[in-house]
Amino acid sequence: MKRRQSKNRLIINLVTAVVVLLLLYLAFHFQADLKALILRFQLDKVADPDQIIAGIKLVLFGIIAYIFVRALGFLVFGMFRLRKGFDAPTLVRNVFSIVVFSLLFLLIFSFVFPKANLGALFTTSAIFGVILGLALQDTLGNFFAGISLQADRPFQVGDVITVGTQRHTGVVEEITWRAIKIRTFQNHVVLINNSSAAKEPIEVCPRDNLNARLVYFNTLYNDSPAKAIHVVREAVREADNVSSRITPIVRIRNLSESGIDYECKYWLDDYAKYNDTDALVRQRIWYAFRRAGLNFAYPTRTLLVERKHATEKRAGDGGALVERLSAVDIFAPLSVEETGMLAQAAVRHIFAPGETVIRAGEPGSSMFVVHSGRVRVQVNENGRPRIVATLNEGDFFGEMALFTGEPRTANVVALEETEVLEIGHAAMKRVFDTNPDLVESLSFIIGERRQGLATQADAVHGTEDESDGILSAIKRFFGLS
Ligand code: CMP
């Protein structure tokens, strides 16, 4: 469609140029006849026939100059587009046409009216210009502000901008002599004078830039931050128009009166659609919360729901702990009552991803069972961490310091949100008293773990004697015979 239009325009311009050139030729060739004709119709009474003919020539030359300027503009700005990859701003194109046309017109004028005093004309036009300038102060202000805006190219058609203290936000549709035209998200058109825009701060979200948005939400204090962060990040990253180039960031903004406040920062492929995308992101968060059993914080409901949860949890948790402990290898030989006793004595602790559960070198009088999540056992070797083992649900750690009385041998760090059950010295002593065989299997495991802790060179020297040594150390420490 556009192509056909420009083809039609080209043909019209060409035909006009040919006709005007022909008329010009006739005007020059039949100048004498034309003069005679003017005299015959007594038009000389109105003006000098030579002046009339010169006027006609001026108009015809003017039309040719106009067509020439358009063709030149087409060429120059066509090359500009080829080189830069985008269209030159309309304002620049218009200024170019006016300047070139004015220069050409002056040349033509002095050619057609050689006797005219251009100096006087300029003087008159200078005075006239001052008067005109004063009258058009605002318009010219807009015009020059428009030129400076175009020269800086701070934004282009298609970008989303927010202008001034009134915060007009919308997609730039056009930048004209007078104003910037933006279409707001309510589909209104707002025109902002170039001169006022030049004075105001403008926030630009370029179309070819990854622009970010923030969406806020909250959870109850009961809901784990690591879980909420993970669940929301995964739900948001798959929403339409959320850029796959950067993973959304979910972080805690505040610990507020009614719950934990979060912000979710995500990047958009098409920023102009941020209202829809914000809404979609909120929707995804709601559904993700539903699936994951997370709760939004409503101050009045929080109190009720919290109490209910707490009682339910306490009642139901004992069974889960017994189940967890009876699945731990070393506790397999224990009776149901003994495991129940251990579960009662166990204290639950929750750790965020990256938190240290126990530190090498510190004293320790308890051991831990991983109830949920994962931990990593690591030691520092020449200033660098060396991973010794990764422990999953049902695995235990911290037994070395507990059973031997020596300091902790390694750092244990949570790899994800991890809940551990801590069992203290007293509870273990009761278990040992009724299950003396447990000491042996534990000393064997500790011996093996020590091998894992040792550097490669040391590991070769690990012997059965060592296991015996551990066995007697445990017995001594727990006062067992
Ligand atoms: P403790 O020394 O009390 O504290 C650090 C804990 O890391 C240690 O007890 C063990 O439970 C655990 N640990 C040490 N070495 C290993 C290993 N090779 N494999 C698994 N766990 C280990």
Coordinates of C-alpha atoms and ligand atoms in Angstrom, one line a residue:
M1 CA 0.0 0.0 0.0
K2 CA 2.7 2.4 1.1
R3 CA 4.8 1.4 -1.9
R4 CA 1.9 2.2 -4.3
Q5 CA 1.4 5.5 -2.7
S6 CA 5.0 6.6 -3.1
K7 CA 4.9 5.3 -6.7
N8 CA 1.8 7.5 -7.5
R9 CA 3.5 10.4 -5.8
L10 CA 6.6 9.9 -7.9
I11 CA 4.6 9.9 -11.1
I12 CA 2.6 13.0 -10.1
N13 CA 5.9 14.8 -9.3
L14 CA 7.5 13.8 -12.5
V15 CA 4.5 14.8 -14.6
T16 CA 4.2 18.2 -12.8
A17 CA 8.0 18.8 -13.3
V18 CA 7.7 18.0 -17.1
V19 CA 4.6 20.3 -17.5
V20 CA 6.2 23.1 -15.5
L21 CA 9.5 22.8 -17.4
L22 CA 7.5 23.0 -20.6
L23 CA 5.7 26.1 -19.4
L24 CA 9.0 27.7 -18.5
Y25 CA 10.3 26.9 -21.9
L26 CA 7.3 28.5 -23.4
A27 CA 7.6 31.5 -21.1
F28 CA 11.2 32.1 -22.2
H29 CA 10.7 31.3 -25.9
F30 CA 7.5 33.2 -26.4
Q31 CA 8.3 36.1 -24.0
A32 CA 7.7 38.7 -26.7
D33 CA 4.4 37.2 -27.7
L34 CA 3.4 37.0 -24.1
K35 CA 4.2 40.6 -23.6
A36 CA 2.1 41.5 -26.6
L37 CA -0.8 39.4 -25.2
I38 CA -0.6 41.2 -21.9
L39 CA -0.6 44.6 -23.7
R40 CA -3.5 43.5 -25.8
F41 CA -5.6 42.6 -22.8
Q42 CA -4.4 45.9 -21.3
L43 CA -3.1 44.1 -18.3
D44 CA -0.2 46.6 -18.4
K45 CA -2.5 49.0 -16.6
V46 CA -2.3 46.7 -13.6
A47 CA 1.4 46.1 -13.6
D48 CA 4.5 46.3 -15.8
P49 CA 4.2 43.3 -18.4
D50 CA 7.9 42.4 -17.7
Q51 CA 7.1 42.2 -14.0
I52 CA 4.1 40.0 -14.8
I53 CA 6.2 37.6 -16.9
A54 CA 8.9 37.6 -14.2
G55 CA 6.3 36.7 -11.6
I56 CA 5.0 33.8 -13.7
K57 CA 8.6 32.6 -14.1
L58 CA 9.2 32.9 -10.4
V59 CA 6.1 30.7 -9.6
L60 CA 7.2 28.1 -12.2
F61 CA 10.8 28.1 -11.0
G62 CA 9.4 27.9 -7.4
I63 CA 7.4 24.7 -8.3
I64 CA 10.5 23.2 -9.9
A65 CA 12.6 24.1 -6.8
Y66 CA 9.9 22.5 -4.6
I67 CA 10.0 19.3 -6.5
F68 CA 13.8 19.3 -6.5
V69 CA 13.9 19.9 -2.8
R70 CA 11.6 16.9 -2.2
A71 CA 13.7 14.7 -4.5
L72 CA 16.8 15.8 -2.7
G73 CA 15.3 15.2 0.7
F74 CA 14.2 11.7 -0.5
L75 CA 17.8 10.9 -1.6
V76 CA 19.5 12.3 1.5
F77 CA 17.2 10.8 4.1
G78 CA 17.0 7.5 2.1
M79 CA 20.8 7.3 2.5
F80 CA 20.5 8.2 6.1
R81 CA 18.1 5.4 6.7
L82 CA 20.3 2.9 4.9
R83 CA 23.3 3.9 7.0
K84 CA 21.7 4.3 10.4
G85 CA 19.0 1.8 10.1
F86 CA 16.2 4.2 11.2
D87 CA 14.3 7.2 9.8
A88 CA 15.5 10.7 10.4
P89 CA 13.0 12.6 12.6
T90 CA 10.2 14.5 10.7
L91 CA 11.3 17.7 12.3
V92 CA 14.8 17.4 10.9
R93 CA 13.4 16.6 7.5
N94 CA 11.1 19.6 7.5
V95 CA 13.9 21.9 8.6
F96 CA 16.1 20.6 5.8
S97 CA 13.4 21.2 3.2
I98 CA 12.7 24.7 4.4
V99 CA 16.3 25.8 4.5
V100 CA 17.2 24.3 1.1
F101 CA 14.0 25.7 -0.5
S102 CA 14.6 29.2 1.0
L103 CA 18.1 29.3 -0.4
L104 CA 17.0 28.1 -3.8
F105 CA 14.1 30.6 -3.8
L106 CA 16.5 33.4 -3.0
L107 CA 18.7 32.4 -5.9
I108 CA 15.7 32.1 -8.3
F109 CA 14.4 35.5 -7.1
S110 CA 17.7 37.3 -7.8
F111 CA 17.8 35.5 -11.2
V112 CA 14.3 36.5 -12.2
F113 CA 14.4 40.0 -10.6
P114 CA 18.1 40.9 -11.2
K115 CA 17.3 44.6 -10.4
A116 CA 15.6 43.9 -7.0
N117 CA 17.5 45.2 -4.0
L118 CA 17.8 42.1 -1.8
G119 CA 19.6 44.2 0.9
A120 CA 16.6 46.4 1.3
L121 CA 14.4 43.4 1.2
F122 CA 16.4 41.8 4.0
T123 CA 16.3 44.9 6.1
T124 CA 12.6 45.0 5.7
S125 CA 12.3 41.3 6.4
A126 CA 14.6 41.7 9.4
I127 CA 12.3 44.3 11.0
F128 CA 9.4 42.1 9.9
G129 CA 11.2 39.1 11.4
V130 CA 11.5 40.8 14.8
I131 CA 7.8 41.6 14.8
L132 CA 7.0 38.1 13.7
G133 CA 9.5 36.6 16.2
L134 CA 7.8 38.5 19.1
A135 CA 4.4 37.4 18.0
L136 CA 5.5 33.8 17.5
Q137 CA 7.6 33.6 20.6
D138 CA 5.9 30.4 22.0
T139 CA 5.7 28.7 18.6
L140 CA 9.4 29.4 17.9
G141 CA 10.3 28.2 21.4
N142 CA 8.5 25.0 20.7
F143 CA 10.2 24.7 17.4
F144 CA 13.8 25.1 18.8
A145 CA 13.1 23.0 21.8
G146 CA 11.8 20.4 19.3
I147 CA 15.1 20.6 17.3
S148 CA 17.2 20.2 20.4
L149 CA 15.1 17.2 21.5
Q150 CA 15.6 15.7 18.0
A151 CA 19.3 16.4 18.0
D152 CA 19.8 14.6 21.4
R153 CA 17.5 11.8 20.4
P154 CA 16.6 10.9 24.0
F155 CA 13.7 8.9 22.8
Q156 CA 12.0 7.7 19.6
V157 CA 8.6 6.9 18.3
G158 CA 7.5 3.7 20.1
D159 CA 9.3 4.3 23.4
V160 CA 7.4 4.6 26.6
I161 CA 8.0 7.9 28.3
T162 CA 6.9 9.7 31.5
V163 CA 7.0 13.4 31.4
G164 CA 7.2 16.0 34.1
T165 CA 5.8 16.3 37.5
Q166 CA 2.3 15.5 36.2
R167 CA 3.8 12.2 35.2
H168 CA 2.1 11.8 31.8
T169 CA 3.0 8.3 30.7
G170 CA 2.4 6.7 27.3
V171 CA 3.9 5.5 24.1
V172 CA 5.5 8.2 21.9
E173 CA 3.5 8.5 18.7
E174 CA 4.9 11.5 17.0
I175 CA 7.3 14.4 17.6
T176 CA 6.3 17.4 15.7
W177 CA 7.2 21.1 15.4
R178 CA 5.1 21.9 18.3
A179 CA 4.7 19.0 20.6
I180 CA 5.4 15.4 21.6
K181 CA 2.3 13.3 21.0
I182 CA 2.0 10.4 23.4
R183 CA -0.8 7.8 23.7
T184 CA -1.5 6.9 27.3
F185 CA -2.5 3.5 28.5
Q186 CA -6.1 4.7 28.7
N187 CA -5.8 5.3 24.9
H188 CA -5.9 9.1 25.3
V189 CA -3.6 11.3 23.3
V190 CA -1.6 13.8 25.3
L191 CA 0.2 16.6 23.6
I192 CA 3.2 18.0 25.5
N193 CA 4.7 21.3 24.2
N194 CA 8.3 20.8 23.1
S195 CA 9.4 23.8 25.2
S196 CA 7.8 22.4 28.4
A197 CA 9.1 18.9 27.7
A198 CA 12.6 20.4 27.3
K199 CA 12.3 21.9 30.8
E200 CA 10.8 18.8 32.5
P201 CA 12.5 15.6 33.6
I202 CA 11.6 12.8 31.2
E203 CA 11.8 9.1 32.1
V204 CA 12.5 7.1 29.0
C205 CA 11.9 3.3 28.7
P206 CA 13.4 2.7 25.2
R207 CA 11.7 0.1 23.1
D208 CA 14.9 -1.8 22.4
N209 CA 16.0 -1.9 26.0
L210 CA 15.1 -4.5 28.7
N211 CA 13.0 -2.4 31.0
A212 CA 12.1 -3.8 34.4
R213 CA 8.9 -3.6 36.6
L214 CA 8.3 -4.2 40.3
V215 CA 5.2 -6.1 41.5
Y216 CA 4.6 -6.3 45.3
F217 CA 3.1 -9.0 47.4
N218 CA 3.2 -10.4 50.9
T219 CA 3.0 -13.6 52.9
L220 CA 2.2 -14.6 56.4
Y221 CA 5.1 -14.9 58.8
N222 CA 4.5 -18.7 58.9
D223 CA 5.4 -19.0 55.2
S224 CA 9.0 -19.7 54.5
P225 CA 10.8 -17.0 52.6
A226 CA 13.0 -19.4 50.6
K227 CA 9.8 -21.3 49.5
A228 CA 7.9 -18.1 48.6
I229 CA 10.9 -16.7 46.7
H230 CA 11.4 -19.9 44.7
V231 CA 7.7 -20.4 44.0
V232 CA 7.1 -16.9 42.8
R233 CA 10.3 -16.7 40.7
E234 CA 9.3 -19.9 38.9
A235 CA 5.7 -18.8 38.4
V236 CA 6.6 -15.4 37.0
R237 CA 9.4 -16.4 34.7
E238 CA 7.0 -18.3 32.5
A239 CA 4.4 -15.5 32.1
D240 CA 3.9 -14.0 28.7
N241 CA 6.0 -10.9 27.9
V242 CA 8.4 -11.6 30.8
S243 CA 11.8 -11.7 29.3
S244 CA 13.6 -15.0 29.3
R245 CA 16.9 -13.2 29.1
I246 CA 17.0 -12.3 32.8
T247 CA 15.5 -14.4 35.6
P248 CA 13.1 -12.5 37.7
I249 CA 14.4 -11.4 41.1
V250 CA 12.2 -11.9 44.2
R251 CA 13.3 -10.4 47.5
I252 CA 12.1 -9.3 50.9
R253 CA 11.3 -5.6 51.1
N254 CA 10.1 -5.4 54.7
L255 CA 9.1 -7.3 57.7
S256 CA 5.8 -5.5 58.3
E257 CA 3.1 -5.6 60.8
S258 CA 0.9 -8.2 59.1
G259 CA 3.4 -10.2 57.2
I260 CA 6.5 -10.3 55.1
D261 CA 6.5 -7.9 52.2
Y262 CA 8.2 -8.9 49.0
E263 CA 9.0 -7.3 45.6
C264 CA 9.2 -9.2 42.4
K265 CA 11.4 -7.5 39.7
Y266 CA 11.0 -8.8 36.2
W267 CA 12.0 -7.6 32.8
L268 CA 9.6 -7.2 29.8
D269 CA 10.0 -8.0 26.2
D270 CA 7.5 -5.3 25.3
Y271 CA 7.4 -2.6 27.9
A272 CA 4.4 -0.8 26.3
K273 CA 2.3 -3.8 27.6
Y274 CA 3.4 -3.4 31.2
N275 CA -0.1 -3.0 32.7
D276 CA -1.2 -6.3 31.2
T277 CA 2.0 -8.0 32.3
D278 CA 1.8 -6.7 35.8
A279 CA -1.7 -8.0 36.1
L280 CA -0.7 -11.4 34.7
V281 CA 2.3 -11.6 37.1
R282 CA -0.1 -10.9 40.0
Q283 CA -2.4 -13.6 38.7
R284 CA 0.4 -16.1 38.4
I285 CA 1.5 -15.3 42.0
W286 CA -2.0 -16.0 43.3
Y287 CA -2.2 -19.4 41.6
A288 CA 1.4 -20.4 42.6
F289 CA 0.5 -19.5 46.2
R290 CA -2.6 -21.7 46.0
R291 CA -0.6 -24.7 44.8
A292 CA 2.2 -24.2 47.2
G293 CA 0.0 -23.6 50.2
L294 CA 1.4 -20.1 50.8
N295 CA -0.8 -17.4 52.3
F296 CA -1.2 -13.7 51.6
A297 CA -1.1 -11.6 54.8
Y298 CA -4.4 -10.2 55.8
P299 CA -4.1 -8.6 59.2
T300 CA -7.5 -9.7 60.6
R301 CA -7.3 -13.2 59.2
T302 CA -3.7 -13.7 60.1
L303 CA -4.5 -14.1 63.8
L304 CA -7.2 -16.8 63.3
V305 CA -5.3 -18.8 60.7
E306 CA -2.1 -18.7 62.7
R307 CA -3.6 -20.2 65.8
K308 CA -5.4 -22.9 63.8
H309 CA -2.3 -23.8 62.0
A310 CA -0.1 -23.9 65.0
T311 CA -2.4 -26.3 66.9
E312 CA -2.9 -28.5 63.9
K313 CA 0.8 -28.6 63.2
R314 CA 1.8 -29.5 66.8
A315 CA -0.7 -32.4 66.8
G316 CA 0.4 -33.7 63.5
D317 CA 4.1 -33.2 63.8
G318 CA 5.0 -35.8 66.4
G319 CA 4.1 -38.6 63.9
A320 CA 6.2 -37.0 61.2
L321 CA 9.2 -36.8 63.4
V322 CA 9.0 -40.4 64.6
E323 CA 8.6 -41.5 60.9
R324 CA 11.7 -39.4 60.0
L325 CA 13.8 -40.7 62.9
S326 CA 12.9 -44.3 62.4
A327 CA 14.1 -44.0 58.7
V328 CA 17.6 -43.0 59.9
D329 CA 20.0 -46.0 59.5
I330 CA 21.6 -45.8 63.0
F331 CA 18.2 -45.6 64.7
A332 CA 16.8 -48.6 62.9
P333 CA 17.5 -51.0 65.9
L334 CA 15.5 -48.7 68.3
S335 CA 12.1 -49.7 69.6
V336 CA 9.0 -47.6 68.7
E337 CA 9.0 -46.1 72.3
E338 CA 12.7 -45.2 72.1
T339 CA 12.2 -43.5 68.7
G340 CA 9.2 -41.7 70.2
M341 CA 11.3 -40.6 73.1
L342 CA 14.0 -39.3 70.7
A343 CA 11.3 -37.5 68.6
Q344 CA 10.0 -35.7 71.8
A345 CA 13.5 -34.7 72.7
A346 CA 14.3 -33.4 69.2
V347 CA 14.2 -29.7 68.5
R348 CA 13.3 -28.5 65.1
H349 CA 15.4 -25.7 63.4
I350 CA 14.9 -24.2 60.0
F351 CA 17.8 -22.7 57.9
A352 CA 17.7 -20.5 54.8
P353 CA 19.8 -21.6 51.7
G354 CA 23.4 -20.7 52.3
E355 CA 23.2 -20.6 56.2
T356 CA 25.7 -22.4 58.2
V357 CA 24.2 -25.0 60.6
I358 CA 27.5 -25.9 62.4
R359 CA 31.0 -24.4 62.2
A360 CA 34.3 -26.3 62.2
G361 CA 36.2 -25.9 65.4
E362 CA 33.3 -25.0 67.6
P363 CA 32.3 -27.2 70.5
G364 CA 29.2 -29.3 70.0
S365 CA 27.0 -31.4 72.3
S366 CA 24.2 -32.4 69.8
M367 CA 23.7 -34.1 66.5
F368 CA 21.3 -33.4 63.7
V369 CA 19.0 -35.3 61.3
V370 CA 18.0 -33.7 58.0
H371 CA 14.2 -33.5 58.2
S372 CA 13.8 -31.7 54.8
G373 CA 16.2 -30.1 52.4
R374 CA 19.9 -30.7 51.8
V375 CA 23.2 -29.8 53.5
R376 CA 26.8 -29.8 52.4
V377 CA 29.7 -30.8 54.6
Q378 CA 32.8 -28.9 53.7
V379 CA 36.3 -28.2 55.2
N380 CA 38.7 -25.4 54.5
E381 CA 41.9 -26.6 52.8
N382 CA 44.6 -24.0 52.2
G383 CA 42.0 -21.3 52.5
R384 CA 39.6 -22.9 50.0
P385 CA 36.5 -24.9 50.7
R386 CA 36.6 -28.6 49.9
I387 CA 33.3 -30.4 49.7
V388 CA 33.4 -33.6 51.7
A389 CA 29.8 -34.8 51.3
T390 CA 26.2 -33.8 50.5
L391 CA 23.6 -35.0 53.0
N392 CA 19.9 -35.4 52.1
E393 CA 16.7 -36.0 54.0
G394 CA 17.1 -38.8 56.6
D395 CA 20.9 -38.4 56.8
F396 CA 22.5 -37.2 60.0
F397 CA 25.5 -35.1 61.0
G398 CA 27.2 -33.5 64.0
E399 CA 27.6 -36.9 65.6
M400 CA 31.4 -36.7 65.8
A401 CA 31.6 -33.8 68.3
L402 CA 28.6 -35.2 70.2
F403 CA 30.1 -38.7 70.6
T404 CA 33.7 -37.9 71.0
G405 CA 33.6 -34.6 72.8
E406 CA 36.0 -33.1 70.3
P407 CA 35.3 -29.8 68.4
R408 CA 33.3 -29.9 65.2
T409 CA 35.3 -31.3 62.3
A410 CA 33.7 -29.5 59.4
N411 CA 31.3 -26.8 58.3
V412 CA 27.8 -27.9 57.5
V413 CA 25.9 -25.5 55.2
A414 CA 22.3 -25.6 54.1
L415 CA 22.1 -25.9 50.3
E416 CA 18.4 -25.1 50.1
E417 CA 15.8 -24.3 52.8
T418 CA 16.5 -27.0 55.3
E419 CA 14.8 -28.2 58.4
V420 CA 16.9 -30.2 60.9
L421 CA 16.1 -32.1 64.1
E422 CA 18.6 -31.5 66.9
I423 CA 19.1 -34.3 69.3
G424 CA 21.1 -33.6 72.5
H425 CA 23.6 -35.5 74.6
A426 CA 21.0 -36.6 77.3
A427 CA 18.6 -38.1 74.8
M428 CA 21.4 -40.0 73.1
K429 CA 22.8 -41.3 76.4
R430 CA 19.4 -42.8 77.3
V431 CA 19.4 -44.6 73.9
F432 CA 23.0 -45.9 74.4
D433 CA 22.1 -47.2 77.8
T434 CA 19.5 -49.6 76.3
N435 CA 21.2 -50.2 72.9
P436 CA 24.9 -50.7 73.6
D437 CA 25.4 -52.1 70.0
L438 CA 24.6 -48.7 68.6
V439 CA 28.0 -47.4 69.9
E440 CA 29.8 -49.9 67.6
S441 CA 27.9 -49.0 64.5
L442 CA 28.4 -45.3 65.2
S443 CA 32.1 -45.7 65.8
F444 CA 32.3 -47.4 62.4
I445 CA 30.5 -44.6 60.6
I446 CA 32.6 -42.0 62.4
G447 CA 35.7 -43.8 61.3
E448 CA 34.6 -43.8 57.7
R449 CA 33.7 -40.1 57.8
R450 CA 37.1 -39.3 59.3
Q451 CA 38.6 -41.0 56.3
G452 CA 36.5 -38.8 54.1
L453 CA 37.7 -35.7 56.0
A454 CA 41.3 -36.5 55.8
T455 CA 43.4 -35.4 52.8
Q456 CA 44.2 -38.1 50.2
A457 CA 47.7 -38.7 51.7
D458 CA 46.3 -39.2 55.2
A459 CA 43.4 -41.3 54.0
V460 CA 45.8 -44.2 53.1
H461 CA 46.7 -44.6 56.8
G462 CA 43.2 -45.1 58.0
T463 CA 43.1 -48.4 60.0
E464 CA 40.8 -50.6 62.0
D465 CA 42.7 -49.4 65.1
E466 CA 41.3 -46.0 64.6
S467 CA 37.7 -47.4 64.7
D468 CA 38.6 -49.1 68.0
G469 CA 40.0 -45.8 69.3
I470 CA 36.7 -44.0 68.4
L471 CA 34.7 -46.8 70.1
S472 CA 36.5 -46.4 73.4
A473 CA 36.4 -42.6 73.1
I474 CA 32.6 -42.7 72.8
K475 CA 32.3 -45.2 75.7
R476 CA 34.5 -43.0 77.8
F477 CA 32.6 -39.8 76.9
F478 CA 29.2 -41.3 77.6
G479 CA 30.4 -43.2 80.7
L480 CA 29.5 -46.6 79.2
S481 CA 31.2 -49.8 80.2
Ligands
CMP1 P1 31.0 -32.9 63.7 O1 32.4 -33.1 63.7 O2 30.3 -32.9 65.0 O3 30.6 -31.6 62.8 C1 30.8 -31.7 61.5 C2 30.1 -32.8 60.9 O4 30.3 -33.1 59.5 C3 30.6 -34.1 61.5 O5 30.3 -34.1 62.9 C4 30.0 -35.2 60.6 O6 28.7 -35.4 61.0 C5 29.9 -34.5 59.3 N1 31.0 -35.1 58.5 C6 32.3 -35.0 58.6 N2 32.9 -35.7 57.7 C7 32.0 -36.3 56.9 C8 32.0 -37.2 55.8 N3 33.2 -37.6 55.2 N4 30.8 -37.6 55.3 C9 29.7 -37.1 55.8 N5 29.6 -36.3 56.9 C10 30.8 -35.9 57.4

